[in-house]
mmCIF file of C-alpha atoms and ligand atoms in Angstrom:
data_model
loop_
_atom_site.group_PDB
_atom_site.id
_atom_site.type_symbol
_atom_site.label_atom_id
_atom_site.label_comp_id
_atom_site.label_asym_id
_atom_site.label_seq_id
_atom_site.Cartn_x
_atom_site.Cartn_y
_atom_site.Cartn_z
ATOM 1 C CA MET A 24 11.354 11.054 -10.754
ATOM 2 C CA VAL A 25 9.573 9.143 -13.693
ATOM 3 C CA ASN A 26 11.313 9.576 -16.872
ATOM 4 C CA GLN A 27 8.631 10.223 -19.388
ATOM 5 C CA LYS A 28 10.363 9.692 -22.090
ATOM 6 C CA LYS A 29 11.623 6.524 -21.496
ATOM 7 C CA ILE A 30 8.478 4.890 -20.649
ATOM 8 C CA GLU A 31 7.561 6.189 -23.704
ATOM 9 C CA GLU A 32 9.823 4.322 -25.511
ATOM 10 C CA ALA A 33 9.490 1.169 -23.450
ATOM 11 C CA VAL A 34 5.692 1.077 -23.826
ATOM 12 C CA LYS A 35 6.210 1.110 -27.813
ATOM 13 C CA LEU A 36 8.651 -1.439 -27.369
ATOM 14 C CA PHE A 37 6.339 -3.731 -25.655
ATOM 15 C CA LEU A 38 3.395 -2.870 -27.915
ATOM 16 C CA GLU A 39 5.554 -4.132 -30.977
ATOM 17 C CA GLY A 40 6.701 -7.168 -28.802
ATOM 18 C CA ILE A 41 3.631 -8.705 -28.017
ATOM 19 C CA GLY A 42 2.654 -8.226 -31.875
ATOM 20 C CA GLU A 43 0.809 -4.755 -32.010
ATOM 21 C CA ASP A 44 0.879 -2.373 -34.771
ATOM 22 C CA ILE A 45 1.601 1.157 -32.811
ATOM 23 C CA THR A 46 0.532 3.044 -35.772
ATOM 24 C CA ARG A 47 -3.042 2.463 -35.176
ATOM 25 C CA GLU A 48 -5.468 4.261 -33.941
ATOM 26 C CA GLY A 49 -5.933 3.279 -30.683
ATOM 27 C CA LEU A 50 -2.743 3.100 -29.794
ATOM 28 C CA VAL A 51 -1.272 5.766 -31.553
ATOM 29 C CA GLU A 52 -1.581 7.891 -27.779
ATOM 30 C CA THR A 53 -0.791 5.132 -25.304
ATOM 31 C CA PRO A 54 2.772 4.970 -24.400
ATOM 32 C CA GLU A 55 2.505 8.831 -24.013
ATOM 33 C CA ARG A 56 -0.775 8.463 -22.029
ATOM 34 C CA ILE A 57 0.799 5.639 -19.715
ATOM 35 C CA ALA A 58 3.911 7.398 -18.611
ATOM 36 C CA ARG A 59 1.727 9.862 -17.567
ATOM 37 C CA MET A 60 -0.297 7.898 -15.632
ATOM 38 C CA CYS A 61 2.888 6.672 -14.218
ATOM 39 C CA THR A 62 3.665 9.718 -12.719
ATOM 40 C CA GLU A 63 0.774 8.979 -10.454
ATOM 41 C CA LEU A 64 0.680 5.025 -10.326
ATOM 42 C CA PHE A 65 4.770 5.200 -9.042
ATOM 43 C CA ALA A 66 4.530 8.595 -7.383
ATOM 44 C CA GLY A 67 5.794 6.577 -3.704
ATOM 45 C CA ILE A 68 8.970 5.956 -5.125
ATOM 46 C CA ASP A 69 10.304 8.861 -4.238
ATOM 47 C CA GLU A 70 8.758 9.641 -0.722
ATOM 48 C CA THR A 71 9.110 8.872 2.587
ATOM 49 C CA PRO A 72 5.945 9.304 5.149
ATOM 50 C CA LYS A 73 8.429 11.214 7.426
ATOM 51 C CA GLU A 74 6.552 13.923 6.382
ATOM 52 C CA HIS A 75 2.987 13.344 7.252
ATOM 53 C CA LEU A 76 3.822 11.074 10.253
ATOM 54 C CA GLN A 77 5.777 13.891 12.386
ATOM 55 C CA LYS A 78 2.929 16.385 12.282
ATOM 56 C CA THR A 79 2.017 14.872 15.944
ATOM 57 C CA PHE A 80 -0.369 16.302 18.903
ATOM 58 C CA SER A 81 0.065 15.402 22.561
ATOM 59 C CA VAL A 82 -2.226 12.795 24.486
ATOM 60 C CA ASP A 83 -2.565 11.819 27.638
ATOM 61 C CA ASN A 84 -3.952 8.743 26.840
ATOM 62 C CA SER A 85 -2.652 5.757 25.668
ATOM 63 C CA ASP A 86 -5.848 4.077 24.057
ATOM 64 C CA ILE A 87 -5.315 1.728 21.049
ATOM 65 C CA VAL A 88 -5.666 4.355 18.078
ATOM 66 C CA LEU A 89 -7.337 1.811 14.826
ATOM 67 C CA GLU A 90 -8.162 3.143 11.930
ATOM 68 C CA ARG A 91 -9.818 0.657 9.171
ATOM 69 C CA ASP A 92 -10.763 -0.435 5.465
ATOM 70 C CA ILE A 93 -8.234 2.171 3.917
ATOM 71 C CA THR A 94 -8.304 1.433 0.393
ATOM 72 C CA PHE A 95 -4.772 1.292 -1.533
ATOM 73 C CA TYR A 96 -4.101 0.288 -4.952
ATOM 74 C CA SER A 97 -0.320 -0.556 -6.006
ATOM 75 C CA ILE A 98 1.230 -2.519 -8.591
ATOM 76 C CA CYS A 99 2.812 -6.388 -7.979
ATOM 77 C CA GLU A 100 6.647 -6.076 -8.753
ATOM 78 C CA HIS A 101 6.967 -9.369 -10.206
ATOM 79 C CA HIS A 102 4.319 -9.707 -12.755
ATOM 80 C CA LEU A 103 3.253 -5.308 -12.690
ATOM 81 C CA LEU A 104 -0.480 -5.810 -12.315
ATOM 82 C CA PRO A 105 -2.569 -4.351 -10.005
ATOM 83 C CA PHE A 106 -3.130 -5.365 -6.518
ATOM 84 C CA TYR A 107 -5.937 -3.616 -4.563
ATOM 85 C CA GLY A 108 -7.682 -4.132 -1.330
ATOM 86 C CA LYS A 109 -8.023 -2.511 2.537
ATOM 87 C CA ALA A 110 -5.455 -1.803 4.751
ATOM 88 C CA HIS A 111 -6.195 -1.819 9.136
ATOM 89 C CA ILE A 112 -3.868 0.128 10.779
ATOM 90 C CA ALA A 113 -2.991 0.030 14.902
ATOM 91 C CA TYR A 114 -0.989 1.510 17.426
ATOM 92 C CA VAL A 115 -0.431 2.434 21.196
ATOM 93 C CA PRO A 116 0.324 5.781 21.849
ATOM 94 C CA ASP A 117 3.305 6.665 24.105
ATOM 95 C CA GLY A 118 2.283 9.992 24.214
ATOM 96 C CA LYS A 119 1.279 11.691 20.919
ATOM 97 C CA VAL A 120 -0.833 10.795 17.946
ATOM 98 C CA VAL A 121 -1.422 11.446 14.465
ATOM 99 C CA GLY A 122 -4.240 12.756 12.266
ATOM 100 C CA LEU A 123 -5.913 9.929 11.031
ATOM 101 C CA SER A 124 -5.734 10.944 7.474
ATOM 102 C CA LYS A 125 -2.007 10.796 7.659
ATOM 103 C CA LEU A 126 -2.176 6.649 8.144
ATOM 104 C CA ALA A 127 -3.923 6.737 4.649
ATOM 105 C CA ARG A 128 -1.381 8.904 3.110
ATOM 106 C CA THR A 129 1.721 6.420 4.871
ATOM 107 C CA VAL A 130 -0.302 3.778 3.102
ATOM 108 C CA GLU A 131 -0.418 5.829 -0.018
ATOM 109 C CA VAL A 132 3.240 6.453 -0.264
ATOM 110 C CA TYR A 133 4.222 2.685 -0.049
ATOM 111 C CA ALA A 134 1.281 1.747 -2.530
ATOM 112 C CA LYS A 135 2.311 3.703 -5.124
ATOM 113 C CA ARG A 136 5.563 1.562 -5.713
ATOM 114 C CA PRO A 137 6.586 -1.528 -7.603
ATOM 115 C CA GLN A 138 5.609 -3.466 -4.177
ATOM 116 C CA ILE A 139 5.270 -6.987 -2.576
ATOM 117 C CA GLN A 140 2.745 -7.252 -0.265
ATOM 118 C CA GLU A 141 4.427 -8.655 2.612
ATOM 119 C CA GLN A 142 7.460 -5.629 2.438
ATOM 120 C CA MET A 143 4.403 -3.114 2.163
ATOM 121 C CA THR A 144 2.419 -4.224 5.615
ATOM 122 C CA ALA A 145 6.182 -4.019 6.967
ATOM 123 C CA GLN A 146 6.966 -0.941 5.604
ATOM 124 C CA ILE A 147 3.802 0.590 7.287
ATOM 125 C CA ALA A 148 4.491 -1.036 10.499
ATOM 126 C CA ASP A 149 8.129 0.312 10.648
ATOM 127 C CA ALA A 150 7.205 3.799 9.173
ATOM 128 C CA LEU A 151 4.907 4.275 12.217
ATOM 129 C CA MET A 152 7.513 2.877 14.742
ATOM 130 C CA GLU A 153 10.251 5.156 13.469
ATOM 131 C CA TYR A 154 8.648 8.642 12.917
ATOM 132 C CA LEU A 155 5.237 8.110 15.574
ATOM 133 C CA LYS A 156 7.596 6.163 17.925
ATOM 134 C CA PRO A 157 4.187 4.335 19.791
ATOM 135 C CA GLN A 158 4.680 2.028 22.245
ATOM 136 C CA GLY A 159 3.199 -1.034 19.311
ATOM 137 C CA ALA A 160 1.698 -0.519 16.287
ATOM 138 C CA MET A 161 -0.146 -3.746 14.442
ATOM 139 C CA VAL A 162 -1.029 -3.682 10.330
ATOM 140 C CA MET A 163 -3.110 -5.967 8.043
ATOM 141 C CA LEU A 164 -3.698 -5.941 4.472
ATOM 142 C CA GLU A 165 -6.206 -7.978 2.743
ATOM 143 C CA ALA A 166 -6.084 -7.792 -1.001
ATOM 144 C CA GLU A 167 -6.721 -9.216 -3.986
ATOM 145 C CA HIS A 168 -4.104 -9.630 -6.619
ATOM 146 C CA MET A 169 -4.593 -9.406 -10.465
ATOM 147 C CA CYS A 170 -1.481 -11.874 -11.160
ATOM 148 C CA MET A 171 -3.287 -14.227 -9.245
ATOM 149 C CA THR A 172 -7.305 -13.969 -10.860
ATOM 150 C CA MET A 173 -6.366 -13.195 -14.456
ATOM 151 C CA ARG A 174 -3.437 -15.257 -15.049
ATOM 152 C CA GLY A 175 -1.931 -18.558 -13.261
ATOM 153 C CA ILE A 176 -3.787 -20.588 -11.474
ATOM 154 C CA LYS A 177 -7.480 -17.735 -12.006
ATOM 155 C CA LYS A 178 -8.395 -17.745 -8.759
ATOM 156 C CA PRO A 179 -11.117 -14.444 -8.669
ATOM 157 C CA GLY A 180 -11.894 -13.739 -5.203
ATOM 158 C CA SER A 181 -9.576 -15.403 -3.628
ATOM 159 C CA THR A 182 -7.371 -12.498 -0.940
ATOM 160 C CA THR A 183 -4.230 -12.605 0.664
ATOM 161 C CA VAL A 184 -3.517 -11.293 4.293
ATOM 162 C CA THR A 185 -0.828 -10.256 5.189
ATOM 163 C CA ILE A 186 -0.022 -8.690 8.929
ATOM 164 C CA ALA A 187 3.258 -6.950 10.943
ATOM 165 C CA LYS A 188 3.082 -6.702 14.770
ATOM 166 C CA LYS A 189 5.716 -4.206 16.346
ATOM 167 C CA GLY A 190 6.391 -3.411 20.399
ATOM 168 C CA CYS A 191 3.580 -4.181 22.808
ATOM 169 C CA PHE A 192 1.650 -6.196 19.973
ATOM 170 C CA GLU A 193 3.629 -8.603 19.225
ATOM 171 C CA GLN A 194 3.826 -10.520 22.451
ATOM 172 C CA ASN A 195 0.497 -9.817 23.667
ATOM 173 C CA PRO A 196 -2.578 -12.271 21.568
ATOM 174 C CA GLN A 197 -5.803 -10.074 24.118
ATOM 175 C CA LEU A 198 -4.607 -7.025 22.105
ATOM 176 C CA GLN A 199 -3.789 -8.884 18.605
ATOM 177 C CA ASP A 200 -7.375 -10.181 19.397
ATOM 178 C CA TYR A 201 -8.679 -6.798 20.124
ATOM 179 C CA PHE A 202 -7.194 -5.929 16.705
ATOM 180 C CA PHE A 203 -8.850 -8.626 15.150
ATOM 181 C CA MET A 204 -12.008 -8.025 16.687
ATOM 182 C CA MET A 205 -11.868 -4.039 15.650
ATOM 183 C CA VAL A 206 -11.017 -5.034 12.594
ATOM 184 C CA GLY A 207 -14.078 -7.323 11.985
ATOM 185 C CA ARG A 208 -12.197 -10.369 11.989
ATOM 186 C CA GLY A 209 -12.412 -11.603 15.050
ATOM 187 C CA ASN A 210 -14.060 -15.087 16.378
ATOM 188 C CA LYS A 211 -15.843 -13.313 19.245
HETATM 189 ZN ZN1 ZN B 25 2.490 -10.675 -9.109
#
């Protein structure tokens, strides 16, 4: 659970630390506002996708299921600046599927916490394997990092791409190619 009082105190200290006057009109309510915002931005810290991924439906076929362009917003844990972009998720069912909205919910659980993109990609793929138990899963995240674009090397528009492959996707280049084609990143 987010401790709003601690965040308020921390934001006051932070503002003083950067040389601001915390009594000026525009900043008076900022600590409280940020504390409230944090309950939303970091809601995933105490969550797992278990409840989302365990409501499954039985299916006979084992055709690939792919949800692409799931928009997400997360916070880089090294700089506490946003990184945001699209998640693409695929899996090959082994007798059961989940509602498509549950894949987006799973992304949210891992986005709403201090995060690094590589880890988030792996966590989504691992969660699918653990709770849905498909034959395999593949996850691709494409994101722009504010810590790359508004500071440091300042490369606006650059995108970081991370991929995780599990189960039947690991040793199957054809299946991987199919994934890339389906998300619009193939070369065919
Ligand atoms: Zn960063």
